[in-house]
Coordinates of C-alpha atoms and ligand atoms in Angstrom, one line a residue:
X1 CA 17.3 11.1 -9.6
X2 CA 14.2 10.7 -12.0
X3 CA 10.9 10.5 -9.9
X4 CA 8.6 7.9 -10.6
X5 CA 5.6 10.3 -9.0
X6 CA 5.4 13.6 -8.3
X7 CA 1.7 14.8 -6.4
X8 CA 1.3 18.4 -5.8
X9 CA -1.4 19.3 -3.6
X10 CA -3.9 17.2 -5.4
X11 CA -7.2 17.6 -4.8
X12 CA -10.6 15.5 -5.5
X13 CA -13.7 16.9 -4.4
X14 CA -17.2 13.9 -5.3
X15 CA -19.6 17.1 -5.4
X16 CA -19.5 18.1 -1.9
X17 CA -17.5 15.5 -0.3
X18 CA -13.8 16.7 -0.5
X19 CA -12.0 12.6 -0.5
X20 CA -8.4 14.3 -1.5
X21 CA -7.8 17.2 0.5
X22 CA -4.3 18.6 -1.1
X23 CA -2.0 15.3 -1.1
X24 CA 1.2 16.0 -2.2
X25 CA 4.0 12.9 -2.2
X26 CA 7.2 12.0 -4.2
X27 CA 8.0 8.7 -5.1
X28 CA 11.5 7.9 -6.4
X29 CA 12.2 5.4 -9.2
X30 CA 12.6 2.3 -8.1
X31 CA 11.2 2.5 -4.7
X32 CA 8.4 0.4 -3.2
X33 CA 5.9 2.7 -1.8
X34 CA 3.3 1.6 0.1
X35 CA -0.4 4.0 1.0
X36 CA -2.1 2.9 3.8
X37 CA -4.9 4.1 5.0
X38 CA -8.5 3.3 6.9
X39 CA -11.5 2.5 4.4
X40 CA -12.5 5.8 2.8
X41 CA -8.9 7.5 2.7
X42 CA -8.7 8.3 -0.5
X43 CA -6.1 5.5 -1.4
X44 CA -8.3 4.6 -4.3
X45 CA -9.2 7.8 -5.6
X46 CA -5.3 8.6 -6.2
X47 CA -5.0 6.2 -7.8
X48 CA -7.7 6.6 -10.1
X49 CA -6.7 10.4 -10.9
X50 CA -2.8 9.0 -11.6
X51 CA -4.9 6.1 -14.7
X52 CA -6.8 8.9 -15.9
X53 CA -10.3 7.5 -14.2
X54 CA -11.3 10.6 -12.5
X55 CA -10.2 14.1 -13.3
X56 CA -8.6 16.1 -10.2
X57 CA -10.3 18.5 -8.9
X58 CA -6.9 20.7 -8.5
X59 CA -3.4 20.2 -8.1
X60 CA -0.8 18.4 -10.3
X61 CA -0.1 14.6 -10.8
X62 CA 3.4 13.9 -12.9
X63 CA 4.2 9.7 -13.8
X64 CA 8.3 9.9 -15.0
X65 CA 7.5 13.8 -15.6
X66 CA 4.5 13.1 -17.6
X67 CA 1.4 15.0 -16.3
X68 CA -1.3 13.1 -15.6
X69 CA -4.0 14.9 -17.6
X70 CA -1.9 16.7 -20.3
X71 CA 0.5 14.1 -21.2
X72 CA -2.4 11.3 -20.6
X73 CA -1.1 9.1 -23.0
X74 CA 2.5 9.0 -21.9
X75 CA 1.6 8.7 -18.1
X76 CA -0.3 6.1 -18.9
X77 CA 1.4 3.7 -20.6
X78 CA 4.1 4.0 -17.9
X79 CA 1.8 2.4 -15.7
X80 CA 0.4 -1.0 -15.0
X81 CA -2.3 -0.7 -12.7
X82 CA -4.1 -4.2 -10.7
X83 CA -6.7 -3.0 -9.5
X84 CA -9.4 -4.0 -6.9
X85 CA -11.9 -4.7 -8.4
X86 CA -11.7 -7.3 -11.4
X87 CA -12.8 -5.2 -14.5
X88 CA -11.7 -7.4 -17.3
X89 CA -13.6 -8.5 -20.2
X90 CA -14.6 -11.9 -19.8
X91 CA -15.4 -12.8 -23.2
X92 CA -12.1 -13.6 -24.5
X93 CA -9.2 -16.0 -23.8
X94 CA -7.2 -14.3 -21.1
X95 CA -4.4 -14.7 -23.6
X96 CA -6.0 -12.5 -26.0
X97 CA -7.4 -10.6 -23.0
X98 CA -3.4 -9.5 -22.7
X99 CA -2.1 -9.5 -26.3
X100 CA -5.4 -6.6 -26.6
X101 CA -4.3 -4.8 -23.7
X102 CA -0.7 -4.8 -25.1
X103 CA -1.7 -3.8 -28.8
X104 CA -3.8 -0.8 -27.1
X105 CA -0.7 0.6 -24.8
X106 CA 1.2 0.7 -28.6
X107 CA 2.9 -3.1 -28.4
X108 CA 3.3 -4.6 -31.9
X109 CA 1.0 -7.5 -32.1
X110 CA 3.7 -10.4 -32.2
X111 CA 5.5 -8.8 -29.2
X112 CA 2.3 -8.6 -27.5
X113 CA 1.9 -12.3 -28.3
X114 CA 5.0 -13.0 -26.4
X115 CA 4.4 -10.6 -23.7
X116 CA 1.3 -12.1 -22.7
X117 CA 2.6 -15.8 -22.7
X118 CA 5.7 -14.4 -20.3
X119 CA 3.1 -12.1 -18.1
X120 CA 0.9 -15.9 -17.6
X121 CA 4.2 -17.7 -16.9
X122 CA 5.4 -15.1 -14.3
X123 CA 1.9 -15.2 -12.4
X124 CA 1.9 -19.0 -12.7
X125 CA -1.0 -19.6 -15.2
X126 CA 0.3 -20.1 -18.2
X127 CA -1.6 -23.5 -18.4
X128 CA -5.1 -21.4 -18.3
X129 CA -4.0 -19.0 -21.4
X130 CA -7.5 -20.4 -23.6
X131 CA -9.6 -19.9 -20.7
X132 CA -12.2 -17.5 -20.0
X133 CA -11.7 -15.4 -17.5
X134 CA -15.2 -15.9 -15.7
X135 CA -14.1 -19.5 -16.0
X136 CA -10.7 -18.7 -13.2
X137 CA -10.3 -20.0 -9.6
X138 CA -11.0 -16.4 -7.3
X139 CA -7.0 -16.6 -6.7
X140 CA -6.5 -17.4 -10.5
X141 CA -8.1 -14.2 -11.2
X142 CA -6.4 -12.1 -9.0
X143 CA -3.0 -13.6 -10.1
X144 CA -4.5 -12.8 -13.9
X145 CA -5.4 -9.2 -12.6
X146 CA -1.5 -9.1 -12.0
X147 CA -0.5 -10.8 -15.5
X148 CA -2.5 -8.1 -17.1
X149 CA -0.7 -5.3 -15.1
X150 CA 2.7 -6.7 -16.3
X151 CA 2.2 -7.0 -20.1
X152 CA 2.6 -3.7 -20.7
X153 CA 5.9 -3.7 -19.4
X154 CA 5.7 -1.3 -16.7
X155 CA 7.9 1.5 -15.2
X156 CA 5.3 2.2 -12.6
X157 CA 3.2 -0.8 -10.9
X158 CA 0.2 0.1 -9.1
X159 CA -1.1 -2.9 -7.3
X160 CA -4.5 -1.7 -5.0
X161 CA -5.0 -4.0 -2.2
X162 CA -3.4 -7.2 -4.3
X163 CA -4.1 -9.4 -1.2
X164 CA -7.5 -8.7 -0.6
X165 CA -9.3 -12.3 -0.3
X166 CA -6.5 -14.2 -1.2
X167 CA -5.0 -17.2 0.6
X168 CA -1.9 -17.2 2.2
X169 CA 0.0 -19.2 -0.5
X170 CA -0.8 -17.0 -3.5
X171 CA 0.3 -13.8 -0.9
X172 CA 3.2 -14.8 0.0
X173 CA 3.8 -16.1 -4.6
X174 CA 2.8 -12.2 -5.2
X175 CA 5.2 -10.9 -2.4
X176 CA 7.7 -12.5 -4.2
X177 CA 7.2 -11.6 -7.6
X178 CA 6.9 -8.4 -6.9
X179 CA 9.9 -8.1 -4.6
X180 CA 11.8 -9.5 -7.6
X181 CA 10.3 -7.3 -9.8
X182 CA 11.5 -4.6 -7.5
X183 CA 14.6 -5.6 -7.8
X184 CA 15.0 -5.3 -11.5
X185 CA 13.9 -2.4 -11.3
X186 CA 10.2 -1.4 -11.3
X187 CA 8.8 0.9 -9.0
X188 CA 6.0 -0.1 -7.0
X189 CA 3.1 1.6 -5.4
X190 CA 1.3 -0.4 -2.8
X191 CA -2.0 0.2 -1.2
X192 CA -3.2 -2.1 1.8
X193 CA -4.6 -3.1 5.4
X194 CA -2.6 -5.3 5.2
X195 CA 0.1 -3.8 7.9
X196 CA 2.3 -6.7 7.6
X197 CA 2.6 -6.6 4.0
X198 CA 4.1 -3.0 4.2
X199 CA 5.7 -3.5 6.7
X200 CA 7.9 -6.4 4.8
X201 CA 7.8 -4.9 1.3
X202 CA 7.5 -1.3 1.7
X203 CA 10.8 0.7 1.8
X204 CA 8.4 3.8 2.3
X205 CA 5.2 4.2 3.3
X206 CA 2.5 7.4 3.1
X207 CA -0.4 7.0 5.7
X208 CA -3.8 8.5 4.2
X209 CA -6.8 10.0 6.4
X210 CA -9.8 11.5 5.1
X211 CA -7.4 12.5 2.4
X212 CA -4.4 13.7 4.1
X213 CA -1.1 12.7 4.2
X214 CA -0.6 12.3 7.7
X215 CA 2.7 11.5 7.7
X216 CA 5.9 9.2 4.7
X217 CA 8.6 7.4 6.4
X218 CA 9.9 4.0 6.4
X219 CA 8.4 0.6 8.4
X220 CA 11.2 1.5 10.8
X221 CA 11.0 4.9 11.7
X222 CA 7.4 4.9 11.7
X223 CA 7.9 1.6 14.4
X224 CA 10.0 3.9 16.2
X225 CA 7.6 6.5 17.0
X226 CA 5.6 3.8 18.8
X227 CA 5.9 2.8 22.6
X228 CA 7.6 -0.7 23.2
X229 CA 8.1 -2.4 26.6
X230 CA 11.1 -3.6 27.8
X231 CA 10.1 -6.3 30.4
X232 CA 12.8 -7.6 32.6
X233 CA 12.7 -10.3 35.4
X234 CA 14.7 -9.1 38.7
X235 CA 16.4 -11.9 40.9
X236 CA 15.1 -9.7 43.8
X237 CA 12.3 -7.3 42.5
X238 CA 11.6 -4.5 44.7
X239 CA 8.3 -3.8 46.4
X240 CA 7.1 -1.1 44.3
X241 CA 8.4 0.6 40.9
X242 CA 9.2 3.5 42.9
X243 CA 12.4 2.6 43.5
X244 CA 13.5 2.0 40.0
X245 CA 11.6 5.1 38.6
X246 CA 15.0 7.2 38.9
X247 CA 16.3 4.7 36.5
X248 CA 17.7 7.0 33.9
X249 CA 16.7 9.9 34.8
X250 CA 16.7 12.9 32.0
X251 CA 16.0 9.8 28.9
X252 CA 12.9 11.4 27.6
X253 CA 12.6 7.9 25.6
X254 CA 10.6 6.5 28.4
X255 CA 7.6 7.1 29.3
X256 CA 6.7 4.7 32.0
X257 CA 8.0 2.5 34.7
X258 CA 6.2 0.4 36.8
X259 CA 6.2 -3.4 37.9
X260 CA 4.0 -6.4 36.8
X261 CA 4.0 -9.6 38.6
X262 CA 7.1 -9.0 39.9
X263 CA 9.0 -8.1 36.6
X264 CA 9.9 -4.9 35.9
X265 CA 8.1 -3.2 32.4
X266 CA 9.6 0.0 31.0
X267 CA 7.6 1.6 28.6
X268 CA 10.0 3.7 26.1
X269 CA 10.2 4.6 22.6
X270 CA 13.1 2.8 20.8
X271 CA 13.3 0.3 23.8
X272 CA 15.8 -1.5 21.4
X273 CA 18.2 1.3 22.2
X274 CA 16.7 2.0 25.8
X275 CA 17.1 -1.7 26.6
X276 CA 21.0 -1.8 27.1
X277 CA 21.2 1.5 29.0
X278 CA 18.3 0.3 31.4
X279 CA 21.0 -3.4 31.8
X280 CA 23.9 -1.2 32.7
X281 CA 22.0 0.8 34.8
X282 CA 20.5 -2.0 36.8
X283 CA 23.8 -3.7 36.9
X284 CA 25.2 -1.0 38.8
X285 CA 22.3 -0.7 41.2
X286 CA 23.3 -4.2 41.9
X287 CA 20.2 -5.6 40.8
X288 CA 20.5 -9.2 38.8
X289 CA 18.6 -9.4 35.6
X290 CA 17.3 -13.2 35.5
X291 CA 15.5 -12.4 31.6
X292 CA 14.8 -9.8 29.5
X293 CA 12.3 -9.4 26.9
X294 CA 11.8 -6.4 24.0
X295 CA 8.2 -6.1 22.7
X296 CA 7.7 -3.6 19.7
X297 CA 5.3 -1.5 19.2
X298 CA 3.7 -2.9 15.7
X299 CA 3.1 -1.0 12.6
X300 CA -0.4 -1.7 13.2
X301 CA -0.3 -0.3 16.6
X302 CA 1.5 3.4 14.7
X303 CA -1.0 2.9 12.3
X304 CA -4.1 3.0 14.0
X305 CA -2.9 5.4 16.4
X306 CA -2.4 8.2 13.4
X307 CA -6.1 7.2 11.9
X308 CA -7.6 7.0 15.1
X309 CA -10.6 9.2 15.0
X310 CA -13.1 10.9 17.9
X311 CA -16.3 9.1 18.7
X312 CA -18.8 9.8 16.1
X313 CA -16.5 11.4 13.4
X314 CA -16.0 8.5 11.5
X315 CA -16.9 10.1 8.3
X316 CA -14.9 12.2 5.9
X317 CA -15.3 16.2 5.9
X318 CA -18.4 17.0 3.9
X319 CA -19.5 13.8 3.7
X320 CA -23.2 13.9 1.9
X321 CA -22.8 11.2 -0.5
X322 CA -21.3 7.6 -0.1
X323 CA -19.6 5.7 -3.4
X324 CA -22.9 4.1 -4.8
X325 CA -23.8 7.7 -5.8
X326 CA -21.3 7.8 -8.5
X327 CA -20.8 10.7 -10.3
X328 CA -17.5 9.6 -12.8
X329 CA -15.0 6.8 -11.8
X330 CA -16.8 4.3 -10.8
X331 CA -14.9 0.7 -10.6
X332 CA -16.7 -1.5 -13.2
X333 CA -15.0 -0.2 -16.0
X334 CA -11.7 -0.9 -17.9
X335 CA -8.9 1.3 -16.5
X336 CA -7.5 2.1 -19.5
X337 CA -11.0 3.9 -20.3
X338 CA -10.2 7.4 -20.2
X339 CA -12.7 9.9 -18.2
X340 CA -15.0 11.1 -20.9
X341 CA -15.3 8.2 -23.1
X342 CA -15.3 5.3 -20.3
X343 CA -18.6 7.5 -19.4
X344 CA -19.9 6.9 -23.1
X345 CA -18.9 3.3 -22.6
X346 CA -16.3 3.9 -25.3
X347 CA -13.6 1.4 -23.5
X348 CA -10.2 2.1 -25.8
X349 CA -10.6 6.3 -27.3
X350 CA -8.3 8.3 -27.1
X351 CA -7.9 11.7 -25.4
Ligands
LIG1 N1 -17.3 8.0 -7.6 C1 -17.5 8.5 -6.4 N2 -18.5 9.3 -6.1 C2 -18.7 9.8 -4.9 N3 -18.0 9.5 -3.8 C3 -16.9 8.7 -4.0 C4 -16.6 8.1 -5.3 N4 -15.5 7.4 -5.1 C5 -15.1 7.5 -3.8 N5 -16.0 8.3 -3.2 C6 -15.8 8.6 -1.7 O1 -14.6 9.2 -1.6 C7 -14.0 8.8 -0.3 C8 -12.6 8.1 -0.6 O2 -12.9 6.9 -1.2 P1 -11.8 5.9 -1.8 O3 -12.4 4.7 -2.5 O4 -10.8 6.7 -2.6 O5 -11.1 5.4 -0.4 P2 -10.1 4.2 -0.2 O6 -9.0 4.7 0.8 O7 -9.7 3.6 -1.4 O8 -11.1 3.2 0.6 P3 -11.1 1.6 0.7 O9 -9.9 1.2 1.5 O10 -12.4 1.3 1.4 O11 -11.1 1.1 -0.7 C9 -15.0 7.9 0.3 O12 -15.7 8.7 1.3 C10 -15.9 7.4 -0.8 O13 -17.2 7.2 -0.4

């Protein structure tokens, strides 16, 4: 199977603050893959070295085999990138915002005509296509920020924190154009807080630190690793948890048994699959179960559990400098802006 990404111990070092510490990750074609991570992860910086906005300071990126730095062009027009920040030039039309963008990833001009009329009417403002961009609702431009992502027709969709600010109604319209888009075909690559928007999207996820991979799986198997409770209401609970601590004895799935208010809480990983074990094992200790009740451990609860850091080491390793003391890749600029020349303010050279 083809790969849509392929990081090799890729490192980023912002003089001496090291924000990608040897991050290596496959992403399959077709898969929605979601990075979380804490504030200050790195989650934007790979991103920025897979567009060509900062240079690596080792280790290999490949987009559909295409090297990041050596086969720039090609990587990069395999991409459509939304990112955070809204760096779009707000002189223009948005229409001809797109049909530009189109003509500079290689699109003949009357297919980019079309392409940017079908990239407004997928994001649902096609009605706004003579309007400045300065001149858009804040949800109108991050829809546009999408729009702009599309019309290059892209194997690879990088969408950094899509749902930052936005209200519920436009979340839940992106979810669902990029689940269909999914579907046809393009791989995605999510970055978020948002836990629950991995969580129903994402069919893998990494989770960054301090620019680490501390761990890929799936939603599920990383909700797995979590504790859940299993609380069950006893017609006759005993006087103390003692008595029911020999449970199951030997299932190193749980961790904890004790009683609350008279109901009996098991603490256990997969309590889903502990759950009917504990029933049949109660049932023959001829104890009746009045109610039952499974609560899972949330993503959120995995999540910050992995990124959970000591007192007082908050900050990344070699951390001198914060982001306002840019030294390349700083987010004002066009993506498509290659290293050297977005530096030179040069917006569309070539490399
Ligand atoms: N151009 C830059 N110059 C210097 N340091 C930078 C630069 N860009 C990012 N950094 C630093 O690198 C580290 C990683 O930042 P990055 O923006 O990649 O993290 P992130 O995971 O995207 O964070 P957030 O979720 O807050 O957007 C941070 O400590 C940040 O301050």
């Amino acid at each position: 199977m083809t790969n849509a990404l392929e990081v090799e111990d890729l490192r980023k070092s912002y003089r001496d603050l090291d924000a990608l510490k040897g991050v290596s990750l496959t992403v399959p074609e077709g898969s929605f893959f979601g990075l979380l991570g804490p504030n200050g992860a790195g989650k934007t910086t790979f991103i920025n070295v897979l567009v060509g906005l900062v240079r690596a300071s080792g280790g290999d990126a490949r987009v559909f085999g295409h090297d990041v730095e050596d086969d720039y062009r090609q990587a990069r027009d395999c991409i459509g990138l939304a990112p955070q920040e809204f760096n779009v030039d707000r002189f223009f039309p948005i229409h001809e915002v797109l049909e530009h963008k189109a003509g500079y990833h290689g699109v003949p001009h009357e297919v980019a005509a079309e392409r940017a009329d079908r990239a407004l009417k997928q994001v649902g403002i096609y009605d706004k296509r003579d309007t400045r961009f300065d001149w858009l609702s804040g949800g109108m431009k991050r829809r546009f920020m999408l729009a702009r992502a599309l019309v290059t027709d892209p194997d690879l969709l990088i969408l950094d924190e899509p749902s930052a600010g936005v209200d519920v109604q436009l979340r839940r319209d992106l979810w669902d154009l990029v689940t269909e888009l999914n579907e046809e075909g393009t791989t995605v690559l999510l970055t978020t807080h948002y836990i629950e928007e991995a969580e129903r999207l994402c069919d893998e996820v990494a989770i960054l630190d301090r620019g680490r991979v501390v761990t890929v799986a799936s939603p599920e198997e990383l909700m797995d690793r979590g504790t859940d409770r299993v609380v069950i209401a006893l017609r006759e609970p005993p006087a103390s948890a003692d008595a029911l601590s020999e449970l199951r004895p030997g299932d190193d799935r749980i961790e904890d048994v004790s009683l609350e208010e008279d109901r009996l809480v098991v603490t256990a990983r997969q309590g889903g699959l502990v759950a009917p074990d504990l029933v049949r094992e109660l049932d023959r200790a001829g104890h009746e179960i009045l109610d039952m009740e499974i609560k899972r451990t949330s993503l959120e609860e995995v999540f910050v559990d992995m990124t959970r850091h000591e007192e007082g080491d908050g900050r990344p390793d070699g951390d001198g400098v914060d982001g306002d003391d840019d030294d390349e890749g700083g987010n004002d600029r066009d993506d498509d802006a290659p290293l050297e020349t977005a530096a030179t303010g040069d917006r569309e050279g070539s490399r």
